[in-house]
Coordinates of N, CA and C in Angstrom, one line a residue:
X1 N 19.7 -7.5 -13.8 CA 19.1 -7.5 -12.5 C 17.6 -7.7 -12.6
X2 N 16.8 -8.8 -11.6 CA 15.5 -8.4 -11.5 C 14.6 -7.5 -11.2
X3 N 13.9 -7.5 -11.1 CA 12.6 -6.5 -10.5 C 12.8 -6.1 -9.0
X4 N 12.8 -8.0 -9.0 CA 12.4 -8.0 -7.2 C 14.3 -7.6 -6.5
X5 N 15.0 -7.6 -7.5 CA 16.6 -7.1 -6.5 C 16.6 -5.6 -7.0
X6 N 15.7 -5.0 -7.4 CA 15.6 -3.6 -7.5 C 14.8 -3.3 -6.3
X7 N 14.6 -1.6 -6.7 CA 13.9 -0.6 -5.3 C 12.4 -1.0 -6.5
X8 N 11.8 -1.1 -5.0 CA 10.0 -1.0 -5.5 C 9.4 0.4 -4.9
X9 N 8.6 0.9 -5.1 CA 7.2 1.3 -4.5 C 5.6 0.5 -3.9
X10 N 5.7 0.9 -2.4 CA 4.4 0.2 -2.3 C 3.1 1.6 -2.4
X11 N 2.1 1.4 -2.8 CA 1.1 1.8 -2.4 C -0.5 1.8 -1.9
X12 N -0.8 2.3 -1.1 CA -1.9 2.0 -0.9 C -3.2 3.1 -0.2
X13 N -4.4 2.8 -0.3 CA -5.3 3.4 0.3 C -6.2 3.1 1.2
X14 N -6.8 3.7 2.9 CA -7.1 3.3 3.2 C -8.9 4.0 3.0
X15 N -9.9 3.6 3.0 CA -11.3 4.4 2.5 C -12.7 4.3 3.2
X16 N -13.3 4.8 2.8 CA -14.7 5.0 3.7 C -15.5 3.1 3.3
X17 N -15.2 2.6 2.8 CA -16.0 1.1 2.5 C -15.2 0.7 1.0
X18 N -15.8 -0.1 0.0 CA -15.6 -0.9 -0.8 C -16.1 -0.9 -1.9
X19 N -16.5 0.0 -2.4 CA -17.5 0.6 -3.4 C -16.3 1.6 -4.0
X20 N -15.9 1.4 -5.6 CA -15.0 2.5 -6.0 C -15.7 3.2 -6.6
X21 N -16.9 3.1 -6.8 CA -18.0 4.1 -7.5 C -18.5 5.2 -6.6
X22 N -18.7 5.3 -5.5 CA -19.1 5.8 -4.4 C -18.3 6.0 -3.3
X23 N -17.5 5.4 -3.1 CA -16.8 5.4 -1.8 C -15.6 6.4 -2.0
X24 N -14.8 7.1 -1.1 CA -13.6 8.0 -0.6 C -12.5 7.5 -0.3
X25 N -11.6 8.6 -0.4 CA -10.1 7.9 0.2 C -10.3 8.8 1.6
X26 N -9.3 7.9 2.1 CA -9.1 8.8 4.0 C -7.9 9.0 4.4
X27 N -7.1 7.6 3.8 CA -5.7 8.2 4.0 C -4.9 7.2 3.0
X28 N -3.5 8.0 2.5 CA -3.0 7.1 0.6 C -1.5 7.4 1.6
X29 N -0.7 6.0 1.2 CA 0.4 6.0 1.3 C 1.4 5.5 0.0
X30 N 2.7 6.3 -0.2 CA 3.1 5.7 -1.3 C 4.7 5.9 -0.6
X31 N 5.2 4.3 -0.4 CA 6.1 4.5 0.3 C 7.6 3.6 -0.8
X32 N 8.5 4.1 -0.8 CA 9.6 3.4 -1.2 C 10.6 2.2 -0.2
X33 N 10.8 1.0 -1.1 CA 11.0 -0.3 -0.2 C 12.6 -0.7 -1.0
X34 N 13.2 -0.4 -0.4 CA 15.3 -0.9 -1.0 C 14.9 -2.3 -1.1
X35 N 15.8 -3.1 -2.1 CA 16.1 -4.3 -1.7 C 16.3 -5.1 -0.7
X36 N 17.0 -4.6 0.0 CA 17.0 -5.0 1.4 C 15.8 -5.3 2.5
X37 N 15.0 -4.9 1.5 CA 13.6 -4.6 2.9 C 13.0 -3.5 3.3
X38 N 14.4 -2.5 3.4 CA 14.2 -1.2 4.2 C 13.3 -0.2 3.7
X39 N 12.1 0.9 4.6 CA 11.3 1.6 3.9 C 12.1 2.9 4.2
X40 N 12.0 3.9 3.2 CA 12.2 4.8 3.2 C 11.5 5.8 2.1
X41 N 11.4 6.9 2.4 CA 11.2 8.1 1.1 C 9.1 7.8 1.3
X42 N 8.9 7.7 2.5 CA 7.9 8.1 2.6 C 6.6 9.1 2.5
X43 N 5.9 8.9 1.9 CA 4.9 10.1 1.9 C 3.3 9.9 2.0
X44 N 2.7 10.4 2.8 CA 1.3 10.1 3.7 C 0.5 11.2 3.3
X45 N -0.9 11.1 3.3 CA -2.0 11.9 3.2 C -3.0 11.6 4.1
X46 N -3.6 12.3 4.6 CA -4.5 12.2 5.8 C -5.9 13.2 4.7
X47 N -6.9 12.6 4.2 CA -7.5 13.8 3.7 C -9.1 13.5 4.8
X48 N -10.0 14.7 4.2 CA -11.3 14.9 5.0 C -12.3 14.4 3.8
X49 N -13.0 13.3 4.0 CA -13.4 13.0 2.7 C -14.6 13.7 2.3
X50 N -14.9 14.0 3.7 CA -16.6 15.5 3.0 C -18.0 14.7 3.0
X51 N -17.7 13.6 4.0 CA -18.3 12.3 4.2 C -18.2 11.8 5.4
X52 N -19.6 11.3 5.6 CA -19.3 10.4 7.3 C -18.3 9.0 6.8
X53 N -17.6 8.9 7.9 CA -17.0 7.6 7.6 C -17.6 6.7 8.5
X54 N -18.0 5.2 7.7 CA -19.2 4.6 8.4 C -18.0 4.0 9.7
X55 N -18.7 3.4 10.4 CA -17.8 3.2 11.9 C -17.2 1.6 11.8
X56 N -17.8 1.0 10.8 CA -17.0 -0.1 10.3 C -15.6 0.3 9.9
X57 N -15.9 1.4 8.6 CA -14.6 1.3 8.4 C -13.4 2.2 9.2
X58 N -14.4 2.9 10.4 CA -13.4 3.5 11.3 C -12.7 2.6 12.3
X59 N -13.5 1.4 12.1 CA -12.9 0.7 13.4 C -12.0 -0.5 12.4
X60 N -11.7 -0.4 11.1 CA -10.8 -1.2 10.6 C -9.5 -0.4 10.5
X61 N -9.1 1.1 10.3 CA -8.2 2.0 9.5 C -8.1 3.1 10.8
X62 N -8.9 2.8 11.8 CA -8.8 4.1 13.1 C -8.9 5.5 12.9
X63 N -9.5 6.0 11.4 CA -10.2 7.3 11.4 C -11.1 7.3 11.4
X64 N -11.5 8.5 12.5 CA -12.9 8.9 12.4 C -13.3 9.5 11.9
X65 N -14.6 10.1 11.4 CA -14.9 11.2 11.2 C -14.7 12.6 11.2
X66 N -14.6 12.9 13.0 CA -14.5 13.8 13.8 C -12.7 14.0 13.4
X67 N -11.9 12.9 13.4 CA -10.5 13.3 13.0 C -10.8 13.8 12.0
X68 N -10.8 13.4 10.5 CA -10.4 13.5 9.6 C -10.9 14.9 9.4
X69 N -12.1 15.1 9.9 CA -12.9 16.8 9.4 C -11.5 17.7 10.6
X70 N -11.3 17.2 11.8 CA -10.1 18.3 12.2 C -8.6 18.2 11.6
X71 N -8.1 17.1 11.2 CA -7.0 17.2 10.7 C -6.7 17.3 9.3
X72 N -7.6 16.5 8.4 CA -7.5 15.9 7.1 C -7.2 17.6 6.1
X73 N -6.6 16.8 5.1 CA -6.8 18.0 3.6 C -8.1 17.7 3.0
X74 N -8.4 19.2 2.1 CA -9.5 19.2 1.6 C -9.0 18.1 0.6
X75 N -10.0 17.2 0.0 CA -9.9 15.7 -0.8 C -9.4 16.5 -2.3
X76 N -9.8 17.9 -2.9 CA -9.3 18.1 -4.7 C -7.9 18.0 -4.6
X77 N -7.1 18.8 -3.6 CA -6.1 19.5 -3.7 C -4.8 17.8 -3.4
X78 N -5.4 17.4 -2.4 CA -5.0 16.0 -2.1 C -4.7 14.8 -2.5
X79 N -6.0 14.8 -3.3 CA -6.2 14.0 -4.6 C -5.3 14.0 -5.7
X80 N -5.2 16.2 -6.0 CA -4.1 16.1 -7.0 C -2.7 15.6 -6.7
X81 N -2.3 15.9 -5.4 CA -0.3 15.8 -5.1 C -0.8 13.9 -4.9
X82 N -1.9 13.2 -4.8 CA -1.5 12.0 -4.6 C -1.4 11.2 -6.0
X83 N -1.9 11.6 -6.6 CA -1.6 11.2 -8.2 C -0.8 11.7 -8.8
X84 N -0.6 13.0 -8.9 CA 1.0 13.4 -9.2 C 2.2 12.5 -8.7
X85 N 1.9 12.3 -7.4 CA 3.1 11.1 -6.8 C 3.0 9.9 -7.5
X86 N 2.0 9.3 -7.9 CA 1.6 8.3 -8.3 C 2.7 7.8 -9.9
X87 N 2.2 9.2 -10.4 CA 2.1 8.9 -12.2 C 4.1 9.2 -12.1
X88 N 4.4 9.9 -10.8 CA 5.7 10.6 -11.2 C 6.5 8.7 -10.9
X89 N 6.4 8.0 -10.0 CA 6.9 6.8 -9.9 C 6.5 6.3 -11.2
X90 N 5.2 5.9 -11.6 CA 5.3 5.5 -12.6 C 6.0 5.9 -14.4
X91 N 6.3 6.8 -14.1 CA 6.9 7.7 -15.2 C 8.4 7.2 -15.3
X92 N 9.2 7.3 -14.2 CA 10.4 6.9 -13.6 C 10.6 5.1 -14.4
X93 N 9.8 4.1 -14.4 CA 9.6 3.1 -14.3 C 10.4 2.2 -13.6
X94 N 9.9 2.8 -12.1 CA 10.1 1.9 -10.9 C 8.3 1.2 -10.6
X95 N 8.7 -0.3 -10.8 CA 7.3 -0.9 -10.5 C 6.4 -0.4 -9.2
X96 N 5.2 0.0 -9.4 CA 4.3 0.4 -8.4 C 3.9 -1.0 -7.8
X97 N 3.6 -1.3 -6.3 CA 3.3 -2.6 -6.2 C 2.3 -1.8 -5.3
X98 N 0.9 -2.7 -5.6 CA -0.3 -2.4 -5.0 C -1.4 -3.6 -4.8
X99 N -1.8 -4.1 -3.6 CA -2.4 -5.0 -3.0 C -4.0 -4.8 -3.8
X100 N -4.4 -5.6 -4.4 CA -5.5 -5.7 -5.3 C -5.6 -4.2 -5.7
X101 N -4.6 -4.2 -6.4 CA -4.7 -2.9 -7.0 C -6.2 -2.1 -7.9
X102 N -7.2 -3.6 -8.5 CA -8.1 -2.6 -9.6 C -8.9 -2.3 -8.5
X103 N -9.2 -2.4 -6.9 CA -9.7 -1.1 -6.3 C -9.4 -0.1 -6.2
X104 N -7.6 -0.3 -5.6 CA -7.1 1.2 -5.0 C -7.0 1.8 -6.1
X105 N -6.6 1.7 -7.1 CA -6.3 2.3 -8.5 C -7.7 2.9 -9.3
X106 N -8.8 2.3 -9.4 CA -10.0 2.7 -9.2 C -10.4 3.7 -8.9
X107 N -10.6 3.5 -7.4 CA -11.0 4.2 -6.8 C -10.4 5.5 -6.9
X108 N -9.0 5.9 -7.1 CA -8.2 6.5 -7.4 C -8.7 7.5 -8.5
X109 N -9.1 6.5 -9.6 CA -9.7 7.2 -10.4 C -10.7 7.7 -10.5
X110 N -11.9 7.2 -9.7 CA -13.2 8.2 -9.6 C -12.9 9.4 -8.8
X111 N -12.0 9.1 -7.7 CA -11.6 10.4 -6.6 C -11.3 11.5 -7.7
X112 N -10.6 11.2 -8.7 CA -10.2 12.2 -9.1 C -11.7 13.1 -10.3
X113 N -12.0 11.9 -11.0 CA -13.5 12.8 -11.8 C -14.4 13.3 -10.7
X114 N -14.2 13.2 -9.8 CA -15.6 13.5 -8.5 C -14.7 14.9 -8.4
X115 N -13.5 15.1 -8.2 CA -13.3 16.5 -7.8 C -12.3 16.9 -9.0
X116 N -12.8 17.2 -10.2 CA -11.8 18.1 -11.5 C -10.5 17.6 -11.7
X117 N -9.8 16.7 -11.0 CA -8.6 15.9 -11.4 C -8.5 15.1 -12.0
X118 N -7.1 15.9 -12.9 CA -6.5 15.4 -13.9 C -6.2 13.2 -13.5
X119 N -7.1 12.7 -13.6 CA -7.1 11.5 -13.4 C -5.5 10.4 -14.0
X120 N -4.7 9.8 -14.0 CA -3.7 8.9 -13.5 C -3.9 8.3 -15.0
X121 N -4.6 7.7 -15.8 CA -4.4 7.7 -17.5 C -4.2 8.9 -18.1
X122 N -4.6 9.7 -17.7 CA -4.4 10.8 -18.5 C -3.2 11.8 -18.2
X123 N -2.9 11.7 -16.9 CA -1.8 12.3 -16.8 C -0.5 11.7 -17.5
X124 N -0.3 9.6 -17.8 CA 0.1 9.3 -18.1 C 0.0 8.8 -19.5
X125 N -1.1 9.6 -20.3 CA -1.1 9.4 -21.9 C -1.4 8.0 -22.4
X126 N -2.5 7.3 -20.9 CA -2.1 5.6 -21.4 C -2.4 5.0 -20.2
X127 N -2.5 3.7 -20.0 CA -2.9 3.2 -19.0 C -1.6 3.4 -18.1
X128 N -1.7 3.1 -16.4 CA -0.9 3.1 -15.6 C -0.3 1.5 -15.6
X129 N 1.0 1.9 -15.5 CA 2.0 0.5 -15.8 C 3.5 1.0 -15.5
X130 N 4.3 0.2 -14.7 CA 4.0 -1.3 -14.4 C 3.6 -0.8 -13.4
X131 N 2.7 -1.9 -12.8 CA 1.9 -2.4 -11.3 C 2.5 -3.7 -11.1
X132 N 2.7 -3.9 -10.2 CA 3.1 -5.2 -9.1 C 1.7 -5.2 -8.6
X133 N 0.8 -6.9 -9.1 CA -0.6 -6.6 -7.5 C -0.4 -7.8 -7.4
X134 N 0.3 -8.3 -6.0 CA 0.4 -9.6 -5.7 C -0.4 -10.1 -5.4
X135 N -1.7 -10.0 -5.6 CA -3.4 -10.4 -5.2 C -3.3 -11.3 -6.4
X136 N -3.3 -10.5 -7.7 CA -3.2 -11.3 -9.1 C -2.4 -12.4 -9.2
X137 N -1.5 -11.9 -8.9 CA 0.2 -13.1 -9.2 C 0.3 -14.2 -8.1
X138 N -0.5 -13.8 -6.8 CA -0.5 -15.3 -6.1 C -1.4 -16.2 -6.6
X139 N -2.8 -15.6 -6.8 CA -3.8 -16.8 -7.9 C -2.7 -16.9 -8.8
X140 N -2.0 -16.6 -9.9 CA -1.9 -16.9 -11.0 C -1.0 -18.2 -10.7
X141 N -0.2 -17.8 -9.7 CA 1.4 -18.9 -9.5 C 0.7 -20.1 -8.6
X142 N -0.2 -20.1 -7.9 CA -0.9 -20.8 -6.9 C -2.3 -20.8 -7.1
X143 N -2.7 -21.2 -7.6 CA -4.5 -21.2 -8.4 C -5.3 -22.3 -7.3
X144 N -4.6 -22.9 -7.3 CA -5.4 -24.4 -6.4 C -4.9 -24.3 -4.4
X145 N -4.5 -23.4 -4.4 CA -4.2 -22.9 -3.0 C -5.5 -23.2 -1.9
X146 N -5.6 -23.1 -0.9 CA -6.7 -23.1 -0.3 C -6.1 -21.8 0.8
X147 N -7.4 -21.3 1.2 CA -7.4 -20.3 2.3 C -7.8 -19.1 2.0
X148 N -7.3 -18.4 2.5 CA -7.5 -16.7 2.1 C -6.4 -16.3 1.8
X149 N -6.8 -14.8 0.8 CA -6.1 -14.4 0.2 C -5.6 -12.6 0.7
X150 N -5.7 -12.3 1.7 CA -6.0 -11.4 1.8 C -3.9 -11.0 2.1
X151 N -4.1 -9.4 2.5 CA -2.8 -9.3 2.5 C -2.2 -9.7 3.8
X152 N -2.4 -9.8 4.7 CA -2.2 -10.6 6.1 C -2.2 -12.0 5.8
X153 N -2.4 -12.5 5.1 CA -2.4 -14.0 4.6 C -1.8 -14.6 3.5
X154 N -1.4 -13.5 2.8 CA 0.1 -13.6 1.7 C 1.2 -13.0 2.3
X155 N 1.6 -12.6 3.6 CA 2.2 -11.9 4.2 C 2.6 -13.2 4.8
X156 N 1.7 -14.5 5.9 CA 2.4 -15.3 6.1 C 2.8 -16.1 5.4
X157 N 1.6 -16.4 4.1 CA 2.6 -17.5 3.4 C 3.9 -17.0 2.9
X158 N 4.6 -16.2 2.2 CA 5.6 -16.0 2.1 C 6.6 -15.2 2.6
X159 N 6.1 -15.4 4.2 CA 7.4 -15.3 5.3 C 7.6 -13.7 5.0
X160 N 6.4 -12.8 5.6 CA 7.0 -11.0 5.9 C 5.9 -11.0 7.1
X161 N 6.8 -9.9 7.7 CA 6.8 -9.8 8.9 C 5.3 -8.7 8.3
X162 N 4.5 -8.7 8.8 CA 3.8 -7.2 8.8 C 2.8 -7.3 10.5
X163 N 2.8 -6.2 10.8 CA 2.6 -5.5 11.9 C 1.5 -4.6 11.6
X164 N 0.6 -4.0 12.2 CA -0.1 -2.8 12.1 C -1.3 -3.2 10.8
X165 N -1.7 -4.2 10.8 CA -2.7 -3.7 9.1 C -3.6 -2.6 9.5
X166 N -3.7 -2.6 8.4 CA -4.7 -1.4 7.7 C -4.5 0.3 8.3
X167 N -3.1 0.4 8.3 CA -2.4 1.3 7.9 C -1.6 1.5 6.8
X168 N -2.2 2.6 6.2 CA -2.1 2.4 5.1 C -0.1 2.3 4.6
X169 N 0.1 3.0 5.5 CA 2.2 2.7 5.2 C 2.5 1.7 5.5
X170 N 1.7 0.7 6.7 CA 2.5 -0.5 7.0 C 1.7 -1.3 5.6
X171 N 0.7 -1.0 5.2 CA 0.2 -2.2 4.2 C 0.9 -2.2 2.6
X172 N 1.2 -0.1 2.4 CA 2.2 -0.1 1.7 C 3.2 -1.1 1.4
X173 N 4.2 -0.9 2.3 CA 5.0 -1.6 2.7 C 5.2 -3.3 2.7
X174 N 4.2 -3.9 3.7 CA 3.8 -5.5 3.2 C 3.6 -6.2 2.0
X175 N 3.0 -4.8 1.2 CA 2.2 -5.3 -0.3 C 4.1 -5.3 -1.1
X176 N 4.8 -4.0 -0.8 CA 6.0 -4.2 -1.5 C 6.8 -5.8 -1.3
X177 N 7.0 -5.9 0.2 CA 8.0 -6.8 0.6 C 7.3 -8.2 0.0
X178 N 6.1 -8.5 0.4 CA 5.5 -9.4 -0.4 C 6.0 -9.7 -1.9
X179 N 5.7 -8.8 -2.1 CA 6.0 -8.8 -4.2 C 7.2 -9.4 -4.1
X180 N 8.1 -8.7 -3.4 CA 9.6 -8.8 -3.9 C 9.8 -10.7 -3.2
X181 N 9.1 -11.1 -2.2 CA 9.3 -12.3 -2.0 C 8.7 -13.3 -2.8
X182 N 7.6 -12.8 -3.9 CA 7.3 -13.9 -4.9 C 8.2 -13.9 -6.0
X183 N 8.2 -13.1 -6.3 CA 9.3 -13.3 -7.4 C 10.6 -13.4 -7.0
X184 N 11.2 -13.9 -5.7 CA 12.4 -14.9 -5.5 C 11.8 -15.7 -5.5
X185 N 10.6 -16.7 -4.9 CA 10.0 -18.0 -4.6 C 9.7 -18.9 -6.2
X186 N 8.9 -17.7 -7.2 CA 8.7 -18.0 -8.3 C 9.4 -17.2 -9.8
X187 N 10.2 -18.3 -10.0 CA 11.1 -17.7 -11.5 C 10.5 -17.3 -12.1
X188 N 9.7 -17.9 -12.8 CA 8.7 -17.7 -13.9 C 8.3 -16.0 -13.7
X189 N 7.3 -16.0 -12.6 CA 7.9 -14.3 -12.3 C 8.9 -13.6 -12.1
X190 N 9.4 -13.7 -11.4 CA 10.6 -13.2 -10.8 C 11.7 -13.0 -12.2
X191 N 11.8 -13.6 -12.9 CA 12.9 -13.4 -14.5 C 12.0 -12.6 -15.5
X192 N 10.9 -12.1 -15.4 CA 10.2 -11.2 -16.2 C 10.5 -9.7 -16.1
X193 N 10.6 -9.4 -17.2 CA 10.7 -7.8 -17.4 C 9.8 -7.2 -16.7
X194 N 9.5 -6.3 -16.3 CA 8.2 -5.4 -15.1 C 7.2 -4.8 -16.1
X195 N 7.3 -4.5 -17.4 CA 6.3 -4.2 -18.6 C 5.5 -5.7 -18.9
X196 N 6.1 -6.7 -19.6 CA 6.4 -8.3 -19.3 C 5.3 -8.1 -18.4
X197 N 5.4 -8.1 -17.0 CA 4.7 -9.4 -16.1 C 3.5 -8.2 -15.9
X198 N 3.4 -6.8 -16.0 CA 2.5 -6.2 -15.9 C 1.6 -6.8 -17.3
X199 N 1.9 -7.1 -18.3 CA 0.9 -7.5 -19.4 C 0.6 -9.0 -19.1
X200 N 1.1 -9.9 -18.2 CA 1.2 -10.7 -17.7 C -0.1 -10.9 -16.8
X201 N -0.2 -10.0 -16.0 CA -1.3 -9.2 -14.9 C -2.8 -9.3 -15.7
X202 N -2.4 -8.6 -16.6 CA -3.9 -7.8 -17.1 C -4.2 -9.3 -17.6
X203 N -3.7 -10.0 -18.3 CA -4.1 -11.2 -18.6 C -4.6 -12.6 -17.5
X204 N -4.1 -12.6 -17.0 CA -4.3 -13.2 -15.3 C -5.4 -13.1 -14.5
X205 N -5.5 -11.5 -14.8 CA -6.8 -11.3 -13.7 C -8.1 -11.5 -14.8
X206 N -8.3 -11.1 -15.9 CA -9.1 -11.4 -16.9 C -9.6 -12.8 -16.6
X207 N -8.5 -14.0 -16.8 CA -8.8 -15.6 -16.5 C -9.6 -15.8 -15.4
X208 N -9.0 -14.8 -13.9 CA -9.6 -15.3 -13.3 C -10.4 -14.7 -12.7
X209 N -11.2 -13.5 -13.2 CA -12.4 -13.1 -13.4 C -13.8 -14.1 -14.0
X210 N -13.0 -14.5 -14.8 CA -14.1 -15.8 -15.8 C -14.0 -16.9 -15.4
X211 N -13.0 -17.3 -14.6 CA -13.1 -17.9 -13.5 C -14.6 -18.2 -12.3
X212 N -14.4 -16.8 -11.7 CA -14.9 -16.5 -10.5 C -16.6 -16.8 -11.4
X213 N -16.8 -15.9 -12.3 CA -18.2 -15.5 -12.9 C -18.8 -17.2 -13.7
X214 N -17.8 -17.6 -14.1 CA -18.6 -19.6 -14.6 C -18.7 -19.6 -13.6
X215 N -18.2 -19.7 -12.0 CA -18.2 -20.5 -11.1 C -19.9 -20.1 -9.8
X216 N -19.8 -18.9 -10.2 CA -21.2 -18.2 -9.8 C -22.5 -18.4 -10.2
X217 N -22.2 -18.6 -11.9 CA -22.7 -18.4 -12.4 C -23.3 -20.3 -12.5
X218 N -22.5 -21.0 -11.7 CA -23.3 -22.0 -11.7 C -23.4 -22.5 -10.9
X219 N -23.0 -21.8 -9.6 CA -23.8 -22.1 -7.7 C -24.7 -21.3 -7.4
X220 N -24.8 -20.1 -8.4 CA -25.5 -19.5 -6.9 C -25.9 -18.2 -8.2
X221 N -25.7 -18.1 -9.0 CA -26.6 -16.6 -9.7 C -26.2 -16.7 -11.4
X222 N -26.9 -17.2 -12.3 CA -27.2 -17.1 -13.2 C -26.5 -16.1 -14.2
X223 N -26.9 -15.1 -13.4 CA -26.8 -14.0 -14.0 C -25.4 -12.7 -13.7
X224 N -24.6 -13.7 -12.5 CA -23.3 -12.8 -12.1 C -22.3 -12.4 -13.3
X225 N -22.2 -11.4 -12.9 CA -20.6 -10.2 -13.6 C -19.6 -10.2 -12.6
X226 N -18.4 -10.6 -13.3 CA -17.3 -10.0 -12.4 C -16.3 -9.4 -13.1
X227 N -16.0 -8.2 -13.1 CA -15.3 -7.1 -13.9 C -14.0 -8.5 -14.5
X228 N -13.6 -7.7 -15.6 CA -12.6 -8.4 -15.9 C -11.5 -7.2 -15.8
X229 N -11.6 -6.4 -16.4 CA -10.5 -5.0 -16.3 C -9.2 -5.0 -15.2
X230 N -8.0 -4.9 -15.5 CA -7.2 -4.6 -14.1 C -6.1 -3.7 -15.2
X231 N -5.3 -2.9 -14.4 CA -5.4 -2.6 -13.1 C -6.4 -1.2 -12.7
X232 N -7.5 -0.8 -13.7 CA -8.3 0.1 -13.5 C -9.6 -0.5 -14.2
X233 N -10.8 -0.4 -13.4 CA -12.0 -0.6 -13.9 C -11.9 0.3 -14.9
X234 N -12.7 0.6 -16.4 CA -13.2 1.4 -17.1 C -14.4 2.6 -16.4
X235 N -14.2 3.7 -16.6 CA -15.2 4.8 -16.1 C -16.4 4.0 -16.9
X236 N -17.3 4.1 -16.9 CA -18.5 4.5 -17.2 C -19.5 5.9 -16.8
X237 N -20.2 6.8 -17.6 CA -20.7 7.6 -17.2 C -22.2 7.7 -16.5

């Protein structure tokens, strides 16, 4: 059986901006997707990030501030049951599928050094794997595409319905069904082991990191970096 006619996990976070060095989680979903499509075995976190949430990103994800400080969990305690959830799927080795994952996954990880948690390598003795990040695997299968890449835009090119963005369950969810429709579309994926196409990944995004960075580096900045690392930036202290 493939990957993609197996049960996936989607996951994802919604956060105060775009910065995994500095920036918060606001609300993490990690939702389970059958073959069929169907979601089920959901689980949601609403936390209080202990931070204003700037109003851009309240007006992309619909928390505010004022919510999150009345409803949210404190961010340590939250942080830990969302990474426990995390590492417990990935322990299982049911593929985690995560829409540009080396942010959410990132960020993931600083959340956790900022408040005493046991951080997602370490809980798993080793990097986290498998990840599904169909951000990676549509460049890799489609390099010369034109357009955007965003998940509302790999959503139409390969025919999923998604409703609601940037909630974080429905985006869950899209980023799953997505996966599962590239790898029917594309064999080459789709016939890969889930360890396989995750080392498949790390190598992919690498290329086209060095990609992005020659191409910068000779329109417009000399001197540009663009992380190569996936599916976690490296801490630095």
């Amino acid at each position: 059986m493939t990957w993609h006619g197996e049960r996936l996990v989607g996951f994802d976070l919604e956060t105060t901006g775009t910065d995994i060095e500095s920036d918060r989680i606001v609300t993490a979903a990690l939702v389970t997707v059958e073959p069929d499509g169907r979601s089920r075995s959901e689980r949601t976190w609403l936390l209080d990030p202990g931070v204003l949430i700037p109003a851009q990103a309240a007006e992309i994800h619909g928390i505010s501030t004022e919510h999150a400080r009345a409803h949210g969990a404190p961010p340590a305690p939250a942080i830990d049951e969302i990474t426990s959830a995390v590492a417990e799927v990935l322990r299982s080795g049911t593929p985690l599928v995560v829409m540009n994952a080396r942010y959410d996954l990132s960020l993931l990880d600083r959340e956790c050094r900022r408040h005493g948690v046991e951080p997602l390598a370490g809980r798993l003795r080793g990097k986290p794997s498998p990840i599904i990040d169909p951000l990676v695997l549509d460049k890799h299968v489609d390099r010369y595409r034109k357009g955007r890449r965003n998940l509302q835009a790999l959503c139409e090119h390969y025919g999923v319905t998604f409703e609601n963005a940037h909630n974080a369950v429905a985006d869950a969810v899209a980023a799953a069904r997505t996966a599962r429709s590239m790898g029917v579309r594309h064999a080459r994926i789709g016939a890969a082991a889930p360890a396989d196409l995750h080392d498949l990944q790390v190598r992919a995004a690498a290329e086209q990191s060095a990609s992005l960075q020659s191409y910068l580096r000779r329109t417009s900045n000399p001197e540009a970096t663009v992380e190569a690392a996936w599916p976690v930036v490296p801490y630095s202290r």
